[in-house]
Amino acid sequence: MAPQAAQQIEIQPPALLSWSGRPELMGTAHQHDDLEINLVAEGGTMLYLFGGEPVEIGPGSVAAFWAAVPHQLIASTATRAYWVHVPFATFLGWGLPDALVGRLLAGTPLIAPPSAALAGDPANFAQWAQDLSGDRPEPRRIAMLEVEARVRRLALATPGQLATPGQPVQQVTSGDPTLQQVLTMVRHVAENFREPLTVADVARTVRLHPNYAMAQFRKVVRTTIVDYLTRCRLAEARRLLVTTALPVPDVAAESGFSSVSRFYTAFGAACGMPPAAYRRENQHDQPR
């Protein structure tokens, strides 16, 4: 069977790992069922598209987010960053406050300002990368305890960002008009993906001809407007499957799919399993 055009997103398996280096721009969005933690250690900022919203991580900032939401690094002036991936099942086992878990599941990143940076962050992230790259159980266990503590401190440092999911995030500082137009379009998709949307609807938000809007969108995001709309709907469907007991047809409708059959086709192509199987593997007795 030929691969479907909509399947441009990169799906990665969850994994406990950590590494560092110069950030590289991503040719397409990807997703993986991990808690992802970033530290911008040197240089400027990293700009992600995260579930349709621009998210900027500044120098010295630490950010954490649920990486099942499609995300893509589209601009960066950082020269060194650290990444930590914690499988979401491990994260849920930490017993963190429900409000914190709920906000992450709802797709709200936690981003500490540089003023909340800890002096030991670069050394700690470097140590975690070393510990998690080996197979010795005790260093890996110590690293996980320290990562958990850092996430708890991150939550304490970002109370203002943890209010209502869907709040506008900080404005992007880039003055590139093409980037600004694309960010306006992806924001419109993210805010309205539950409704019937056409390419013309999205192009109208930036007063561009649909064909030109599609070209500009693809230049930055490396995929089509329709495919990105599908990703946003799938991200919401994953969240509902994990956090609610809604029947699958209701999940499809709440996520913006026009029919259950289209939902099953898109979900199977993106996730490699039916919605019910994804729910069984990931729900972990979360509160409804």
Tab-separated table of C-alpha atoms in Angstrom:
chain	number	residue	atom	x	y	z
A	1	MET	CA	0.000	0.000	0.000
A	2	ALA	CA	1.411	3.411	-0.960
A	3	PRO	CA	2.224	5.766	1.920
A	4	GLN	CA	-0.404	8.385	2.559
A	5	ALA	CA	0.473	11.994	1.789
A	6	ALA	CA	-0.739	13.136	5.189
A	7	GLN	CA	1.825	10.962	6.953
A	8	GLN	CA	4.678	13.476	6.895
A	9	ILE	CA	5.020	13.782	10.647
A	10	GLU	CA	7.842	11.788	12.185
A	11	ILE	CA	6.692	9.455	14.950
A	12	GLN	CA	9.407	8.416	17.386
A	13	PRO	CA	9.139	5.779	20.139
A	14	PRO	CA	9.405	6.928	23.747
A	15	ALA	CA	12.891	6.610	25.192
A	16	LEU	CA	14.838	7.668	28.273
A	17	LEU	CA	17.775	9.636	26.931
A	18	SER	CA	19.687	12.913	27.087
A	19	TRP	CA	22.170	14.690	24.835
A	20	SER	CA	23.582	18.104	23.984
A	21	GLY	CA	24.773	20.002	20.926
A	22	ARG	CA	24.023	22.821	18.515
A	23	PRO	CA	20.290	22.849	17.705
A	24	GLU	CA	19.471	21.782	14.154
A	25	LEU	CA	16.335	22.974	12.402
A	26	MET	CA	13.791	20.235	11.805
A	27	GLY	CA	12.586	19.490	8.286
A	28	THR	CA	9.230	18.330	9.597
A	29	ALA	CA	7.352	18.208	12.861
A	30	HIS	CA	7.712	15.119	15.007
A	31	GLN	CA	6.099	13.696	18.099
A	32	HIS	CA	6.978	11.117	20.723
A	33	ASP	CA	5.282	10.103	23.957
A	34	ASP	CA	7.858	11.617	26.273
A	35	LEU	CA	8.213	14.548	28.587
A	36	GLU	CA	10.798	16.646	26.752
A	37	ILE	CA	12.996	19.061	28.691
A	38	ASN	CA	15.174	21.654	26.949
A	39	LEU	CA	17.908	23.950	28.248
A	40	VAL	CA	19.356	26.705	26.065
A	41	ALA	CA	22.881	26.770	27.480
A	42	GLU	CA	24.719	29.066	25.068
A	43	GLY	CA	23.862	31.563	22.344
A	44	GLY	CA	20.428	32.939	21.515
A	45	THR	CA	16.911	31.526	21.344
A	46	MET	CA	15.187	28.429	19.985
A	47	LEU	CA	11.815	28.874	18.269
A	48	TYR	CA	9.441	25.916	18.076
A	49	LEU	CA	6.068	25.465	16.497
A	50	PHE	CA	4.297	23.534	19.230
A	51	GLY	CA	0.797	22.286	18.523
A	52	GLY	CA	0.325	25.209	16.163
A	53	GLU	CA	1.695	27.892	18.485
A	54	PRO	CA	5.088	29.611	18.432
A	55	VAL	CA	7.097	28.846	21.546
A	56	GLU	CA	10.363	30.700	22.103
A	57	ILE	CA	12.958	29.420	24.588
A	58	GLY	CA	15.467	32.090	25.523
A	59	PRO	CA	19.102	31.899	26.640
A	60	GLY	CA	19.399	30.197	30.012
A	61	SER	CA	15.760	29.106	29.965
A	62	VAL	CA	14.513	25.625	30.783
A	63	ALA	CA	11.348	24.352	29.109
A	64	ALA	CA	9.319	21.164	29.492
A	65	PHE	CA	6.428	19.911	27.384
A	66	TRP	CA	4.489	16.802	26.407
A	67	ALA	CA	6.160	15.812	23.154
A	68	ALA	CA	3.121	13.913	21.847
A	69	VAL	CA	2.008	17.343	20.651
A	70	PRO	CA	3.578	17.808	17.201
A	71	HIS	CA	6.524	20.183	17.509
A	72	GLN	CA	9.172	21.488	15.177
A	73	LEU	CA	12.251	23.649	15.654
A	74	ILE	CA	11.987	26.253	12.878
A	75	ALA	CA	14.522	28.901	13.949
A	76	SER	CA	17.473	29.027	16.321
A	77	THR	CA	20.375	31.264	17.256
A	78	ALA	CA	21.377	29.015	20.155
A	79	THR	CA	24.846	27.495	19.879
A	80	ARG	CA	24.447	24.820	22.554
A	81	ALA	CA	21.395	23.219	24.082
A	82	TYR	CA	20.547	20.170	26.178
A	83	TRP	CA	17.638	17.786	25.711
A	84	VAL	CA	16.184	15.207	28.077
A	85	HIS	CA	13.432	12.748	27.086
A	86	VAL	CA	11.531	10.934	29.836
A	87	PRO	CA	8.945	8.333	28.711
A	88	PHE	CA	5.545	9.647	29.641
A	89	ALA	CA	4.693	6.525	31.613
A	90	THR	CA	7.757	7.243	33.786
A	91	PHE	CA	6.710	10.869	34.167
A	92	LEU	CA	3.198	9.855	35.248
A	93	GLY	CA	4.754	7.558	37.833
A	94	TRP	CA	6.396	10.511	39.574
A	95	GLY	CA	3.104	11.374	41.243
A	96	LEU	CA	3.292	15.065	40.405
A	97	PRO	CA	0.349	17.332	41.250
A	98	ASP	CA	-2.694	16.750	39.052
A	99	ALA	CA	-2.752	20.402	38.016
A	100	LEU	CA	0.780	20.176	36.636
A	101	VAL	CA	0.130	16.897	34.813
A	102	GLY	CA	-3.130	18.267	33.436
A	103	ARG	CA	-1.497	21.382	32.073
A	104	LEU	CA	1.184	19.372	30.294
A	105	LEU	CA	-1.395	16.966	28.880
A	106	ALA	CA	-3.417	19.931	27.654
A	107	GLY	CA	-0.429	21.044	25.618
A	108	THR	CA	0.792	23.928	27.770
A	109	PRO	CA	4.604	24.079	27.821
A	110	LEU	CA	6.379	25.133	30.997
A	111	ILE	CA	9.021	27.758	30.214
A	112	ALA	CA	11.094	29.334	32.969
A	113	PRO	CA	12.459	32.808	32.238
A	114	PRO	CA	16.241	33.295	32.348
A	115	SER	CA	15.781	35.065	35.689
A	116	ALA	CA	14.660	31.722	37.149
A	117	ALA	CA	17.695	29.829	35.839
A	118	LEU	CA	19.657	27.765	38.325
A	119	ALA	CA	23.431	28.223	38.368
A	120	GLY	CA	23.937	24.471	38.313
A	121	ASP	CA	21.711	23.790	35.292
A	122	PRO	CA	24.443	23.404	32.638
A	123	ALA	CA	26.512	21.083	34.839
A	124	ASN	CA	23.448	19.083	35.876
A	125	PHE	CA	22.203	18.622	32.309
A	126	ALA	CA	25.702	17.553	31.257
A	127	GLN	CA	25.782	14.996	34.078
A	128	TRP	CA	22.365	13.625	33.108
A	129	ALA	CA	23.502	13.225	29.504
A	130	GLN	CA	26.473	11.216	30.742
A	131	ASP	CA	24.475	9.112	33.208
A	132	LEU	CA	21.644	8.309	30.801
A	133	SER	CA	23.993	7.366	27.972
A	134	GLY	CA	25.320	4.445	29.996
A	135	ASP	CA	23.650	1.240	31.143
A	136	ARG	CA	24.568	1.341	34.844
A	137	PRO	CA	21.287	1.282	36.808
A	138	GLU	CA	22.342	3.421	39.768
A	139	PRO	CA	23.570	6.487	37.818
A	140	ARG	CA	20.421	6.319	35.676
A	141	ARG	CA	18.261	6.143	38.795
A	142	ILE	CA	20.064	9.133	40.346
A	143	ALA	CA	19.671	11.100	37.118
A	144	MET	CA	15.937	10.405	37.072
A	145	LEU	CA	15.531	11.590	40.659
A	146	GLU	CA	17.375	14.798	39.811
A	147	VAL	CA	15.376	15.353	36.609
A	148	GLU	CA	12.146	14.896	38.563
A	149	ALA	CA	13.285	17.473	41.116
A	150	ARG	CA	14.194	19.912	38.325
A	151	VAL	CA	10.745	19.573	36.763
A	152	ARG	CA	9.147	20.260	40.139
A	153	ARG	CA	11.287	23.395	40.504
A	154	LEU	CA	10.387	24.405	36.967
A	155	ALA	CA	6.704	24.250	37.885
A	156	LEU	CA	7.341	26.497	40.889
A	157	ALA	CA	9.186	28.986	38.668
A	158	THR	CA	6.415	29.256	36.060
A	159	PRO	CA	3.153	29.879	37.960
A	160	GLY	CA	2.034	32.632	35.601
A	161	GLN	CA	2.259	30.344	32.570
A	162	LEU	CA	0.238	27.581	34.164
A	163	ALA	CA	-3.163	29.215	34.251
A	164	THR	CA	-5.555	28.304	31.461
A	165	PRO	CA	-4.552	25.992	28.612
A	166	GLY	CA	-4.839	27.848	25.336
A	167	GLN	CA	-3.643	31.174	26.698
A	168	PRO	CA	-1.619	33.157	24.155
A	169	VAL	CA	2.065	32.449	24.502
A	170	GLN	CA	4.803	35.022	24.366
A	171	GLN	CA	5.201	36.932	21.115
A	172	VAL	CA	7.968	35.962	18.737
A	173	THR	CA	10.563	38.672	18.283
A	174	SER	CA	11.534	37.892	14.706
A	175	GLY	CA	10.583	40.604	12.228
A	176	ASP	CA	10.590	38.295	9.183
A	177	PRO	CA	7.216	38.981	7.489
A	178	THR	CA	7.010	35.492	5.990
A	179	LEU	CA	7.555	33.917	9.399
A	180	GLN	CA	4.979	36.241	10.944
A	181	GLN	CA	2.420	35.332	8.275
A	182	VAL	CA	3.015	31.627	8.783
A	183	LEU	CA	2.767	31.984	12.561
A	184	THR	CA	-0.560	33.762	12.110
A	185	MET	CA	-1.798	30.907	9.944
A	186	VAL	CA	-0.660	28.124	12.271
A	187	ARG	CA	-2.155	29.976	15.217
A	188	HIS	CA	-5.480	30.203	13.362
A	189	VAL	CA	-5.365	26.474	12.652
A	190	ALA	CA	-4.512	25.704	16.281
A	191	GLU	CA	-7.358	27.837	17.591
A	192	ASN	CA	-9.981	26.610	15.114
A	193	PHE	CA	-9.033	23.033	14.189
A	194	ARG	CA	-12.232	21.697	15.756
A	195	GLU	CA	-14.261	23.599	13.154
A	196	PRO	CA	-14.522	22.915	9.410
A	197	LEU	CA	-11.549	24.753	7.896
A	198	THR	CA	-10.402	25.229	4.324
A	199	VAL	CA	-7.120	26.495	2.940
A	200	ALA	CA	-8.975	29.618	1.828
A	201	ASP	CA	-10.155	30.227	5.406
A	202	VAL	CA	-6.581	30.045	6.673
A	203	ALA	CA	-5.163	32.201	3.866
A	204	ARG	CA	-7.772	34.850	4.561
A	205	THR	CA	-6.288	35.471	8.022
A	206	VAL	CA	-3.155	36.911	6.391
A	207	ARG	CA	-4.883	38.333	3.297
A	208	LEU	CA	-3.014	36.096	0.903
A	209	HIS	CA	-4.168	34.130	-2.127
A	210	PRO	CA	-4.620	30.486	-1.068
A	211	ASN	CA	-1.922	29.244	-3.456
A	212	TYR	CA	0.619	31.785	-2.210
A	213	ALA	CA	-0.365	31.117	1.410
A	214	MET	CA	0.202	27.393	0.889
A	215	ALA	CA	3.637	28.064	-0.610
A	216	GLN	CA	4.682	30.322	2.273
A	217	PHE	CA	3.318	27.861	4.821
A	218	ARG	CA	5.191	24.948	3.281
A	219	LYS	CA	8.404	26.988	3.090
A	220	VAL	CA	8.497	27.363	6.883
A	221	VAL	CA	6.616	24.345	8.226
A	222	ARG	CA	7.652	21.893	5.463
A	223	THR	CA	4.169	20.493	5.125
A	224	THR	CA	0.781	21.552	3.800
A	225	ILE	CA	-1.900	23.481	5.628
A	226	VAL	CA	-4.228	20.473	5.416
A	227	ASP	CA	-1.607	18.135	6.869
A	228	TYR	CA	-0.877	20.550	9.699
A	229	LEU	CA	-4.592	20.810	10.445
A	230	THR	CA	-4.719	17.017	10.683
A	231	ARG	CA	-1.781	17.017	13.109
A	232	CYS	CA	-3.516	19.483	15.410
A	233	ARG	CA	-6.654	17.352	15.382
A	234	LEU	CA	-4.637	14.225	16.128
A	235	ALA	CA	-2.841	15.944	19.000
A	236	GLU	CA	-6.208	16.819	20.531
A	237	ALA	CA	-7.489	13.288	19.939
A	238	ARG	CA	-4.463	11.832	21.754
A	239	ARG	CA	-5.045	14.177	24.667
A	240	LEU	CA	-8.728	13.213	24.906
A	241	LEU	CA	-7.942	9.508	24.689
A	242	VAL	CA	-5.453	9.797	27.553
A	243	THR	CA	-7.346	12.207	29.799
A	244	THR	CA	-11.028	11.340	29.296
A	245	ALA	CA	-13.365	8.378	28.978
A	246	LEU	CA	-15.115	9.781	25.904
A	247	PRO	CA	-16.179	7.115	23.406
A	248	VAL	CA	-13.993	7.052	20.319
A	249	PRO	CA	-16.686	8.561	18.033
A	250	ASP	CA	-17.005	11.478	20.449
A	251	VAL	CA	-13.222	11.896	20.509
A	252	ALA	CA	-13.306	12.102	16.714
A	253	ALA	CA	-16.012	14.754	16.762
A	254	GLU	CA	-14.425	16.787	19.570
A	255	SER	CA	-11.113	16.761	17.708
A	256	GLY	CA	-12.631	18.196	14.542
A	257	PHE	CA	-12.837	15.138	12.309
A	258	SER	CA	-15.848	15.183	10.012
A	259	SER	CA	-16.375	11.425	10.232
A	260	VAL	CA	-15.296	8.505	12.374
A	261	SER	CA	-13.877	6.679	9.370
A	262	ARG	CA	-11.608	9.619	8.512
A	263	PHE	CA	-10.494	9.752	12.127
A	264	TYR	CA	-9.597	6.058	12.184
A	265	THR	CA	-7.657	6.370	8.930
A	266	ALA	CA	-5.680	9.426	10.057
A	267	PHE	CA	-5.062	8.059	13.554
A	268	GLY	CA	-3.870	4.683	12.316
A	269	ALA	CA	-1.519	6.292	9.791
A	270	ALA	CA	-0.002	8.626	12.396
A	271	CYS	CA	0.074	6.381	15.462
A	272	GLY	CA	0.341	2.893	14.047
A	273	MET	CA	-2.579	1.585	16.089
A	274	PRO	CA	-6.328	2.162	16.527
A	275	PRO	CA	-7.516	4.813	19.007
A	276	ALA	CA	-8.725	2.232	21.533
A	277	ALA	CA	-5.316	0.543	21.598
A	278	TYR	CA	-3.581	3.888	22.074
A	279	ARG	CA	-5.890	4.604	25.012
A	280	ARG	CA	-5.132	1.255	26.641
A	281	GLU	CA	-1.382	1.798	26.337
A	282	ASN	CA	-1.333	5.378	27.582
A	283	GLN	CA	-4.212	6.128	29.941
A	284	HIS	CA	-2.495	4.880	33.133
A	285	ASP	CA	-5.467	5.520	35.415
A	286	GLN	CA	-5.340	9.277	34.884
A	287	PRO	CA	-8.225	11.226	36.447
A	288	ARG	CA	-11.096	11.851	34.082
